[in-house]
Tab-separated table of C-alpha atoms in Angstrom:
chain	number	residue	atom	x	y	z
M	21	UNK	CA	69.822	-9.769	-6.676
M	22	UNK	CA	69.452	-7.682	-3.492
M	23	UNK	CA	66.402	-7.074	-2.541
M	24	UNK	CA	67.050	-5.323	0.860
M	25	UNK	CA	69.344	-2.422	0.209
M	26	UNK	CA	70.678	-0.319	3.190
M	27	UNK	CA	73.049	2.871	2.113
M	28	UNK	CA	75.774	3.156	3.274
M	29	UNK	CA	77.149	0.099	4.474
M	30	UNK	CA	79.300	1.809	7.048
M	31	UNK	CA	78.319	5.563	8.022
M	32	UNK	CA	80.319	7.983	10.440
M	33	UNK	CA	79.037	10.966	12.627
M	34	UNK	CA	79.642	13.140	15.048
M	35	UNK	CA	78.604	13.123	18.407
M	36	UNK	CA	75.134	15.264	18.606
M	37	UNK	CA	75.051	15.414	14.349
M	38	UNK	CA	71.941	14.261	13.251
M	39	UNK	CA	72.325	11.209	10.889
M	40	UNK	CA	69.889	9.424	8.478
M	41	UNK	CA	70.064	6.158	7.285
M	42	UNK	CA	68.244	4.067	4.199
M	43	UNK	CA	66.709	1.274	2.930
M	44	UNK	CA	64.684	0.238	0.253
M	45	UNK	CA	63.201	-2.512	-0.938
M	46	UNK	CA	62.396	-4.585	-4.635
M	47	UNK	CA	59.702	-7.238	-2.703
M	48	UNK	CA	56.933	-5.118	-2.512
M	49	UNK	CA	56.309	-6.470	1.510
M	50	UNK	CA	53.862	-4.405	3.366
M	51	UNK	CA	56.270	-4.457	6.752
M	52	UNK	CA	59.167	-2.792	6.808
M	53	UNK	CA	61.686	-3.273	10.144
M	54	UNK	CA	64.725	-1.181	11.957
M	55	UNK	CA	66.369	-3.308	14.572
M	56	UNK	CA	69.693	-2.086	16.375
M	57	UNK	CA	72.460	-4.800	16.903
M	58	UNK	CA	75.454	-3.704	19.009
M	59	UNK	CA	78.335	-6.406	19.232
M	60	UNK	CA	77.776	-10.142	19.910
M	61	UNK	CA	74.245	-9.180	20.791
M	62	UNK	CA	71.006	-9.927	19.090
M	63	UNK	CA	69.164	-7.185	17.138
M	64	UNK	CA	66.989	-5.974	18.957
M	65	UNK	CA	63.767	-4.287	17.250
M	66	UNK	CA	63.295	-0.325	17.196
M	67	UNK	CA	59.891	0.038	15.487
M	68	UNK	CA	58.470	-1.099	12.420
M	69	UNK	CA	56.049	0.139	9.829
M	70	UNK	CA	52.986	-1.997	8.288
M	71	UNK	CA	51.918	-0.125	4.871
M	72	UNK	CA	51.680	3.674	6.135
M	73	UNK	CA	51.243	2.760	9.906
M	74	UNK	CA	54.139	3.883	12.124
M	75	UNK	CA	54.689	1.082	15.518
M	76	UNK	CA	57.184	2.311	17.957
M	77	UNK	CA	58.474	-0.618	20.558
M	78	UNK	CA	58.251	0.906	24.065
M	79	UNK	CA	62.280	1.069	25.184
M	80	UNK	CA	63.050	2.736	21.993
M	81	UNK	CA	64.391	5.829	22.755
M	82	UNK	CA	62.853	9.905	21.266
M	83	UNK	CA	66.230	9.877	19.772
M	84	UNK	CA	65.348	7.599	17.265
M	85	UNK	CA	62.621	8.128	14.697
M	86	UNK	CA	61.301	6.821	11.660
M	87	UNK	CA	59.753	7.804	7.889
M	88	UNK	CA	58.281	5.871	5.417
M	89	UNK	CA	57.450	8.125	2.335
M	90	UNK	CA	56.237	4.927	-0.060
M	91	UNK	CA	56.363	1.395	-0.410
M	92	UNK	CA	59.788	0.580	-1.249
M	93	UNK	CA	61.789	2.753	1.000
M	94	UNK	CA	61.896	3.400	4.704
M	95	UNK	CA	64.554	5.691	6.788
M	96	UNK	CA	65.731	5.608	10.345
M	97	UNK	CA	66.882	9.074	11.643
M	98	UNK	CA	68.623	9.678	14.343
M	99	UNK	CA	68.434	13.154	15.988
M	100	UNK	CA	71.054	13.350	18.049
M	101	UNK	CA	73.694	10.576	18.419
M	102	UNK	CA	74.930	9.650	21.582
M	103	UNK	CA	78.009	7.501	21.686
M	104	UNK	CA	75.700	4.342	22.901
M	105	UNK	CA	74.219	4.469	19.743
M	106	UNK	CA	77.071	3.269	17.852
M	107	UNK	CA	76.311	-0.257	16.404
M	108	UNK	CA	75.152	-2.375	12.827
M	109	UNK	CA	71.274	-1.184	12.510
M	110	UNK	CA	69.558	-3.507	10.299
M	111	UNK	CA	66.440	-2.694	8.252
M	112	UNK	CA	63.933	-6.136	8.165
M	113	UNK	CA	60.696	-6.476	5.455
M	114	UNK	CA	58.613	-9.136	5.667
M	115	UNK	CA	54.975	-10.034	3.687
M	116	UNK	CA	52.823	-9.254	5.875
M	117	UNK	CA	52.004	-9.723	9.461
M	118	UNK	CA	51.162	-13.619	9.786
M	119	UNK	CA	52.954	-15.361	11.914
M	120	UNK	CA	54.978	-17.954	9.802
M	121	UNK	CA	55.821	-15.208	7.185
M	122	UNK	CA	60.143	-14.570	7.544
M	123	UNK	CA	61.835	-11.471	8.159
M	124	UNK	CA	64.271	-10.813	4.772
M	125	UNK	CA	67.271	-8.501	6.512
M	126	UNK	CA	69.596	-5.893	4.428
M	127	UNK	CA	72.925	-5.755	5.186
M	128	UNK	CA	73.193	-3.302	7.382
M	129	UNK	CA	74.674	-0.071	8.318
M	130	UNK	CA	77.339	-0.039	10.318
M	131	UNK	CA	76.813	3.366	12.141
M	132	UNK	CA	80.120	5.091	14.303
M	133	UNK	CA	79.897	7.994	16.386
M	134	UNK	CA	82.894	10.580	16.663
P	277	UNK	CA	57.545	-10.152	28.331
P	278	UNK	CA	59.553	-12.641	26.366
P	279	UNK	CA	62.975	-14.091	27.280
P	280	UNK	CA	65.271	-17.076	24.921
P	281	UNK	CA	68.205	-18.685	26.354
P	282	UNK	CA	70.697	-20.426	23.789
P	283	UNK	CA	74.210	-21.634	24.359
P	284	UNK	CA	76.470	-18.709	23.619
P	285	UNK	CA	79.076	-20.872	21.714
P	286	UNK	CA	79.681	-24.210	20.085
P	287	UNK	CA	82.620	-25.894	18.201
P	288	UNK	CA	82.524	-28.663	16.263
P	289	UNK	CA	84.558	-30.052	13.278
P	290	UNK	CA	83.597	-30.803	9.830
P	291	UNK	CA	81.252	-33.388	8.931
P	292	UNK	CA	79.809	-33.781	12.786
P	293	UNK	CA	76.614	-32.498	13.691
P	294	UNK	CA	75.276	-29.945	16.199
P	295	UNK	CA	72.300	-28.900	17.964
P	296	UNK	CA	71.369	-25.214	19.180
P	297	UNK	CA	68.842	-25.695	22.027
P	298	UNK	CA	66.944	-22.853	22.580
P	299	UNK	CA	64.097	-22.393	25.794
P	300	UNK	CA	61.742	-19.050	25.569
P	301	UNK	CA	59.402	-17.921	28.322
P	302	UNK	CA	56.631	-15.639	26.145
P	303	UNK	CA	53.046	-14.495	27.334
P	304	UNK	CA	51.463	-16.074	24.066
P	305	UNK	CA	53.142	-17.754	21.443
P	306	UNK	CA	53.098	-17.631	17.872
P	307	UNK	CA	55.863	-19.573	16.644
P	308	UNK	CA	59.704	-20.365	16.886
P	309	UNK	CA	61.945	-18.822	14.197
P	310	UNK	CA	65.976	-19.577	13.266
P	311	UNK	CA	68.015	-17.030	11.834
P	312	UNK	CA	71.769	-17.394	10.406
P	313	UNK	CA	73.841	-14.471	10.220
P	314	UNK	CA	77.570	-14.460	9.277
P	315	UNK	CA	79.986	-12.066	10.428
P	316	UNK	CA	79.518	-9.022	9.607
P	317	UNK	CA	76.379	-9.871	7.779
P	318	UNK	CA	72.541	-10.421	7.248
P	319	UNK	CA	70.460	-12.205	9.462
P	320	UNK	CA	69.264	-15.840	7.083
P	321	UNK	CA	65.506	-17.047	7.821
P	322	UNK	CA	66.718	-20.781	8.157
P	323	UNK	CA	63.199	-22.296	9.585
P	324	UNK	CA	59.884	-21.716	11.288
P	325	UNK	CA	57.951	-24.010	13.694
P	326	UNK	CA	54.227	-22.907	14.606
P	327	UNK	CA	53.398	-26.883	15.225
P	328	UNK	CA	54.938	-29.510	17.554
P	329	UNK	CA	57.356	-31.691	15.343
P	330	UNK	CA	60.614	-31.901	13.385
P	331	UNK	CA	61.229	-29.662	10.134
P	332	UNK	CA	63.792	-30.349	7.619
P	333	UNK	CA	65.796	-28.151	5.154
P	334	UNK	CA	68.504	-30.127	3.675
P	335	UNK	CA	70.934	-30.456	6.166
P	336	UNK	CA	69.453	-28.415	8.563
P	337	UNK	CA	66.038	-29.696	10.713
P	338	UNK	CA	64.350	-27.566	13.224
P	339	UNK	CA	62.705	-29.037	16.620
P	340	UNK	CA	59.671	-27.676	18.541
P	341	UNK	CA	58.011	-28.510	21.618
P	342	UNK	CA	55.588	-25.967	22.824
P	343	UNK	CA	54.420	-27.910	26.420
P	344	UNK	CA	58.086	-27.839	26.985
P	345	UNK	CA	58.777	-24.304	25.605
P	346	UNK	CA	61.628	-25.573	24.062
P	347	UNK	CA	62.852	-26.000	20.374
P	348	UNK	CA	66.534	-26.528	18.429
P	349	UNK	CA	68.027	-26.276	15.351
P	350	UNK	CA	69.847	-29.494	14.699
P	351	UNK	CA	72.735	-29.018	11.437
P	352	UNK	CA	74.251	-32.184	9.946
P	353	UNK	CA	77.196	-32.546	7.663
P	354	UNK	CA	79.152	-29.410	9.076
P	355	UNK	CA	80.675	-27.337	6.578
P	356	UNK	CA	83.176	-24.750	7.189
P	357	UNK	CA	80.512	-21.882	5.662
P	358	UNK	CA	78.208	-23.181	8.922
P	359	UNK	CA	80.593	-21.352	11.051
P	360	UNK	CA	77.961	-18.270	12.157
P	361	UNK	CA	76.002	-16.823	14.461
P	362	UNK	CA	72.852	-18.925	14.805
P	363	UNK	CA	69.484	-16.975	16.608
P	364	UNK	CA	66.313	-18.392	17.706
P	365	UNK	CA	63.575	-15.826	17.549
P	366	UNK	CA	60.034	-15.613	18.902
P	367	UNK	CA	56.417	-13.968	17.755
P	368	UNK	CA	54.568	-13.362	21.478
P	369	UNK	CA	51.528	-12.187	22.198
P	370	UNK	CA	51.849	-9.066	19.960
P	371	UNK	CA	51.857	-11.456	17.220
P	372	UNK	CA	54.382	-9.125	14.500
P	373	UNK	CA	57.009	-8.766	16.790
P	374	UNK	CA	60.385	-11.338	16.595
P	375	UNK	CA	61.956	-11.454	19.989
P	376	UNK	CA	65.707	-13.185	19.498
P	377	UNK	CA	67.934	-14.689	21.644
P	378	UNK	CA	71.537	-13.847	22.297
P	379	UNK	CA	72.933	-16.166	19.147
P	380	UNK	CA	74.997	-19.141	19.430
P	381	UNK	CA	77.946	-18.897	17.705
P	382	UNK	CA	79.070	-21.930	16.090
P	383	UNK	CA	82.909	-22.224	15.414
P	384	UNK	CA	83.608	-25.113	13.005
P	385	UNK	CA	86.885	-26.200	12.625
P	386	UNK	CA	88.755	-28.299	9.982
């Protein structure tokens, strides 16, 4: 059973079109992750909510925002894609916050840029 | 900030065994993670070390040595479906956020 669920797997847009992306979740965790992974690189973390509070890493860019109406579903927007932004973006959950607690990944979206 | 270094690439054949060394330079440290991910696919929690020591998951085991800054995953009995990406991750200082290395991608051949 899934139980990280990004829609769609692979999503195209075009250059400047804003474009939203999903995922939702059947563990209940408090955290919920977006990391971006471009080719043969590790994913590297864009912010990440805990419960209702929004945490935005430093080097991510305006471009990139973030909503998190309940629980079980979270949603990376992206205002205005540049063509650098073209790569798998992968939404995380995990428990909580402790240290040994593991990240559970979806599958990703594959996002492309016209 | 934090930094890993891991091999980028491996190859081994079936049945041998490997090990991923992985070094990290973090201001604080709250543990060393390993993460599988297939082509085109999910990132896999394999293993966490918080503690100094060996862990072991079936064929897998997981090393850490935090005066050395230093861990690796070791995998046994290679089977073809090992052939992934393999990532070591790191919580720092900020405590809820997984820094990962670039992956070492492990090729394992017949």
């Amino acid at each position: 059973d899934a139980m990280v669920i990004q829609n769609p797997r692979y999503q195209v847009t075009q250059f400047g079109k804003p474009v939203t992306l999903s995922c939702s979740q059947t563990l209940n965790h408090n955290v919920m992750y977006w990391y971006q992974q471009k080719s043969s690189q590790a994913p590297k973390l864009l912010f990440h909510y805990y419960d209702k509070d929004f945490n935005n890493e430093a080097d991510t860019p305006d471009n990139f925002q973030s909503r998190r109406p309940n629980t079980s579903f979270c949603f990376l927007d992206i205002r205005s894609p540049g063509l650098g932004d073209a790569a798998m973006y992968l939404c995380a959950t995990s428990r909580d916050l402790q240290k040994n607690q593991p990240q559970h990944f979806g599958d990703g979206t594959r996002l492309s840029i016209l | 900030g934090q930094s890993l270094e891991q091999p980028s690439e491996v190859t081994a054949v079936e049945g041998a065994i490997v090990q991923i060394n992985c070094t990290y330079q973090t201001s604080g440290f709250y543990g060393l993670s390993w993460y599988q991910q297939h082509d085109g696919g999910a990132p896999t929690f394999l293993s966490y070390n918080g503690l100094d020591g060996l862990e072991e998951t079936g064929r897998f085991s997981s090393f850490l040595s935090r005066s050395d800054s230093y861990g690796y995953l070791l995998l046994q009995e290679l089977q073809m479906k090992d052939s992934a990406s393999y990532f070591c991750a790191v919580k720092g200082a900020a405590g809820n956020k997984l820094t990962f290395g670039g992956g070492t991608r492990v090729l394992v051949k017949p």
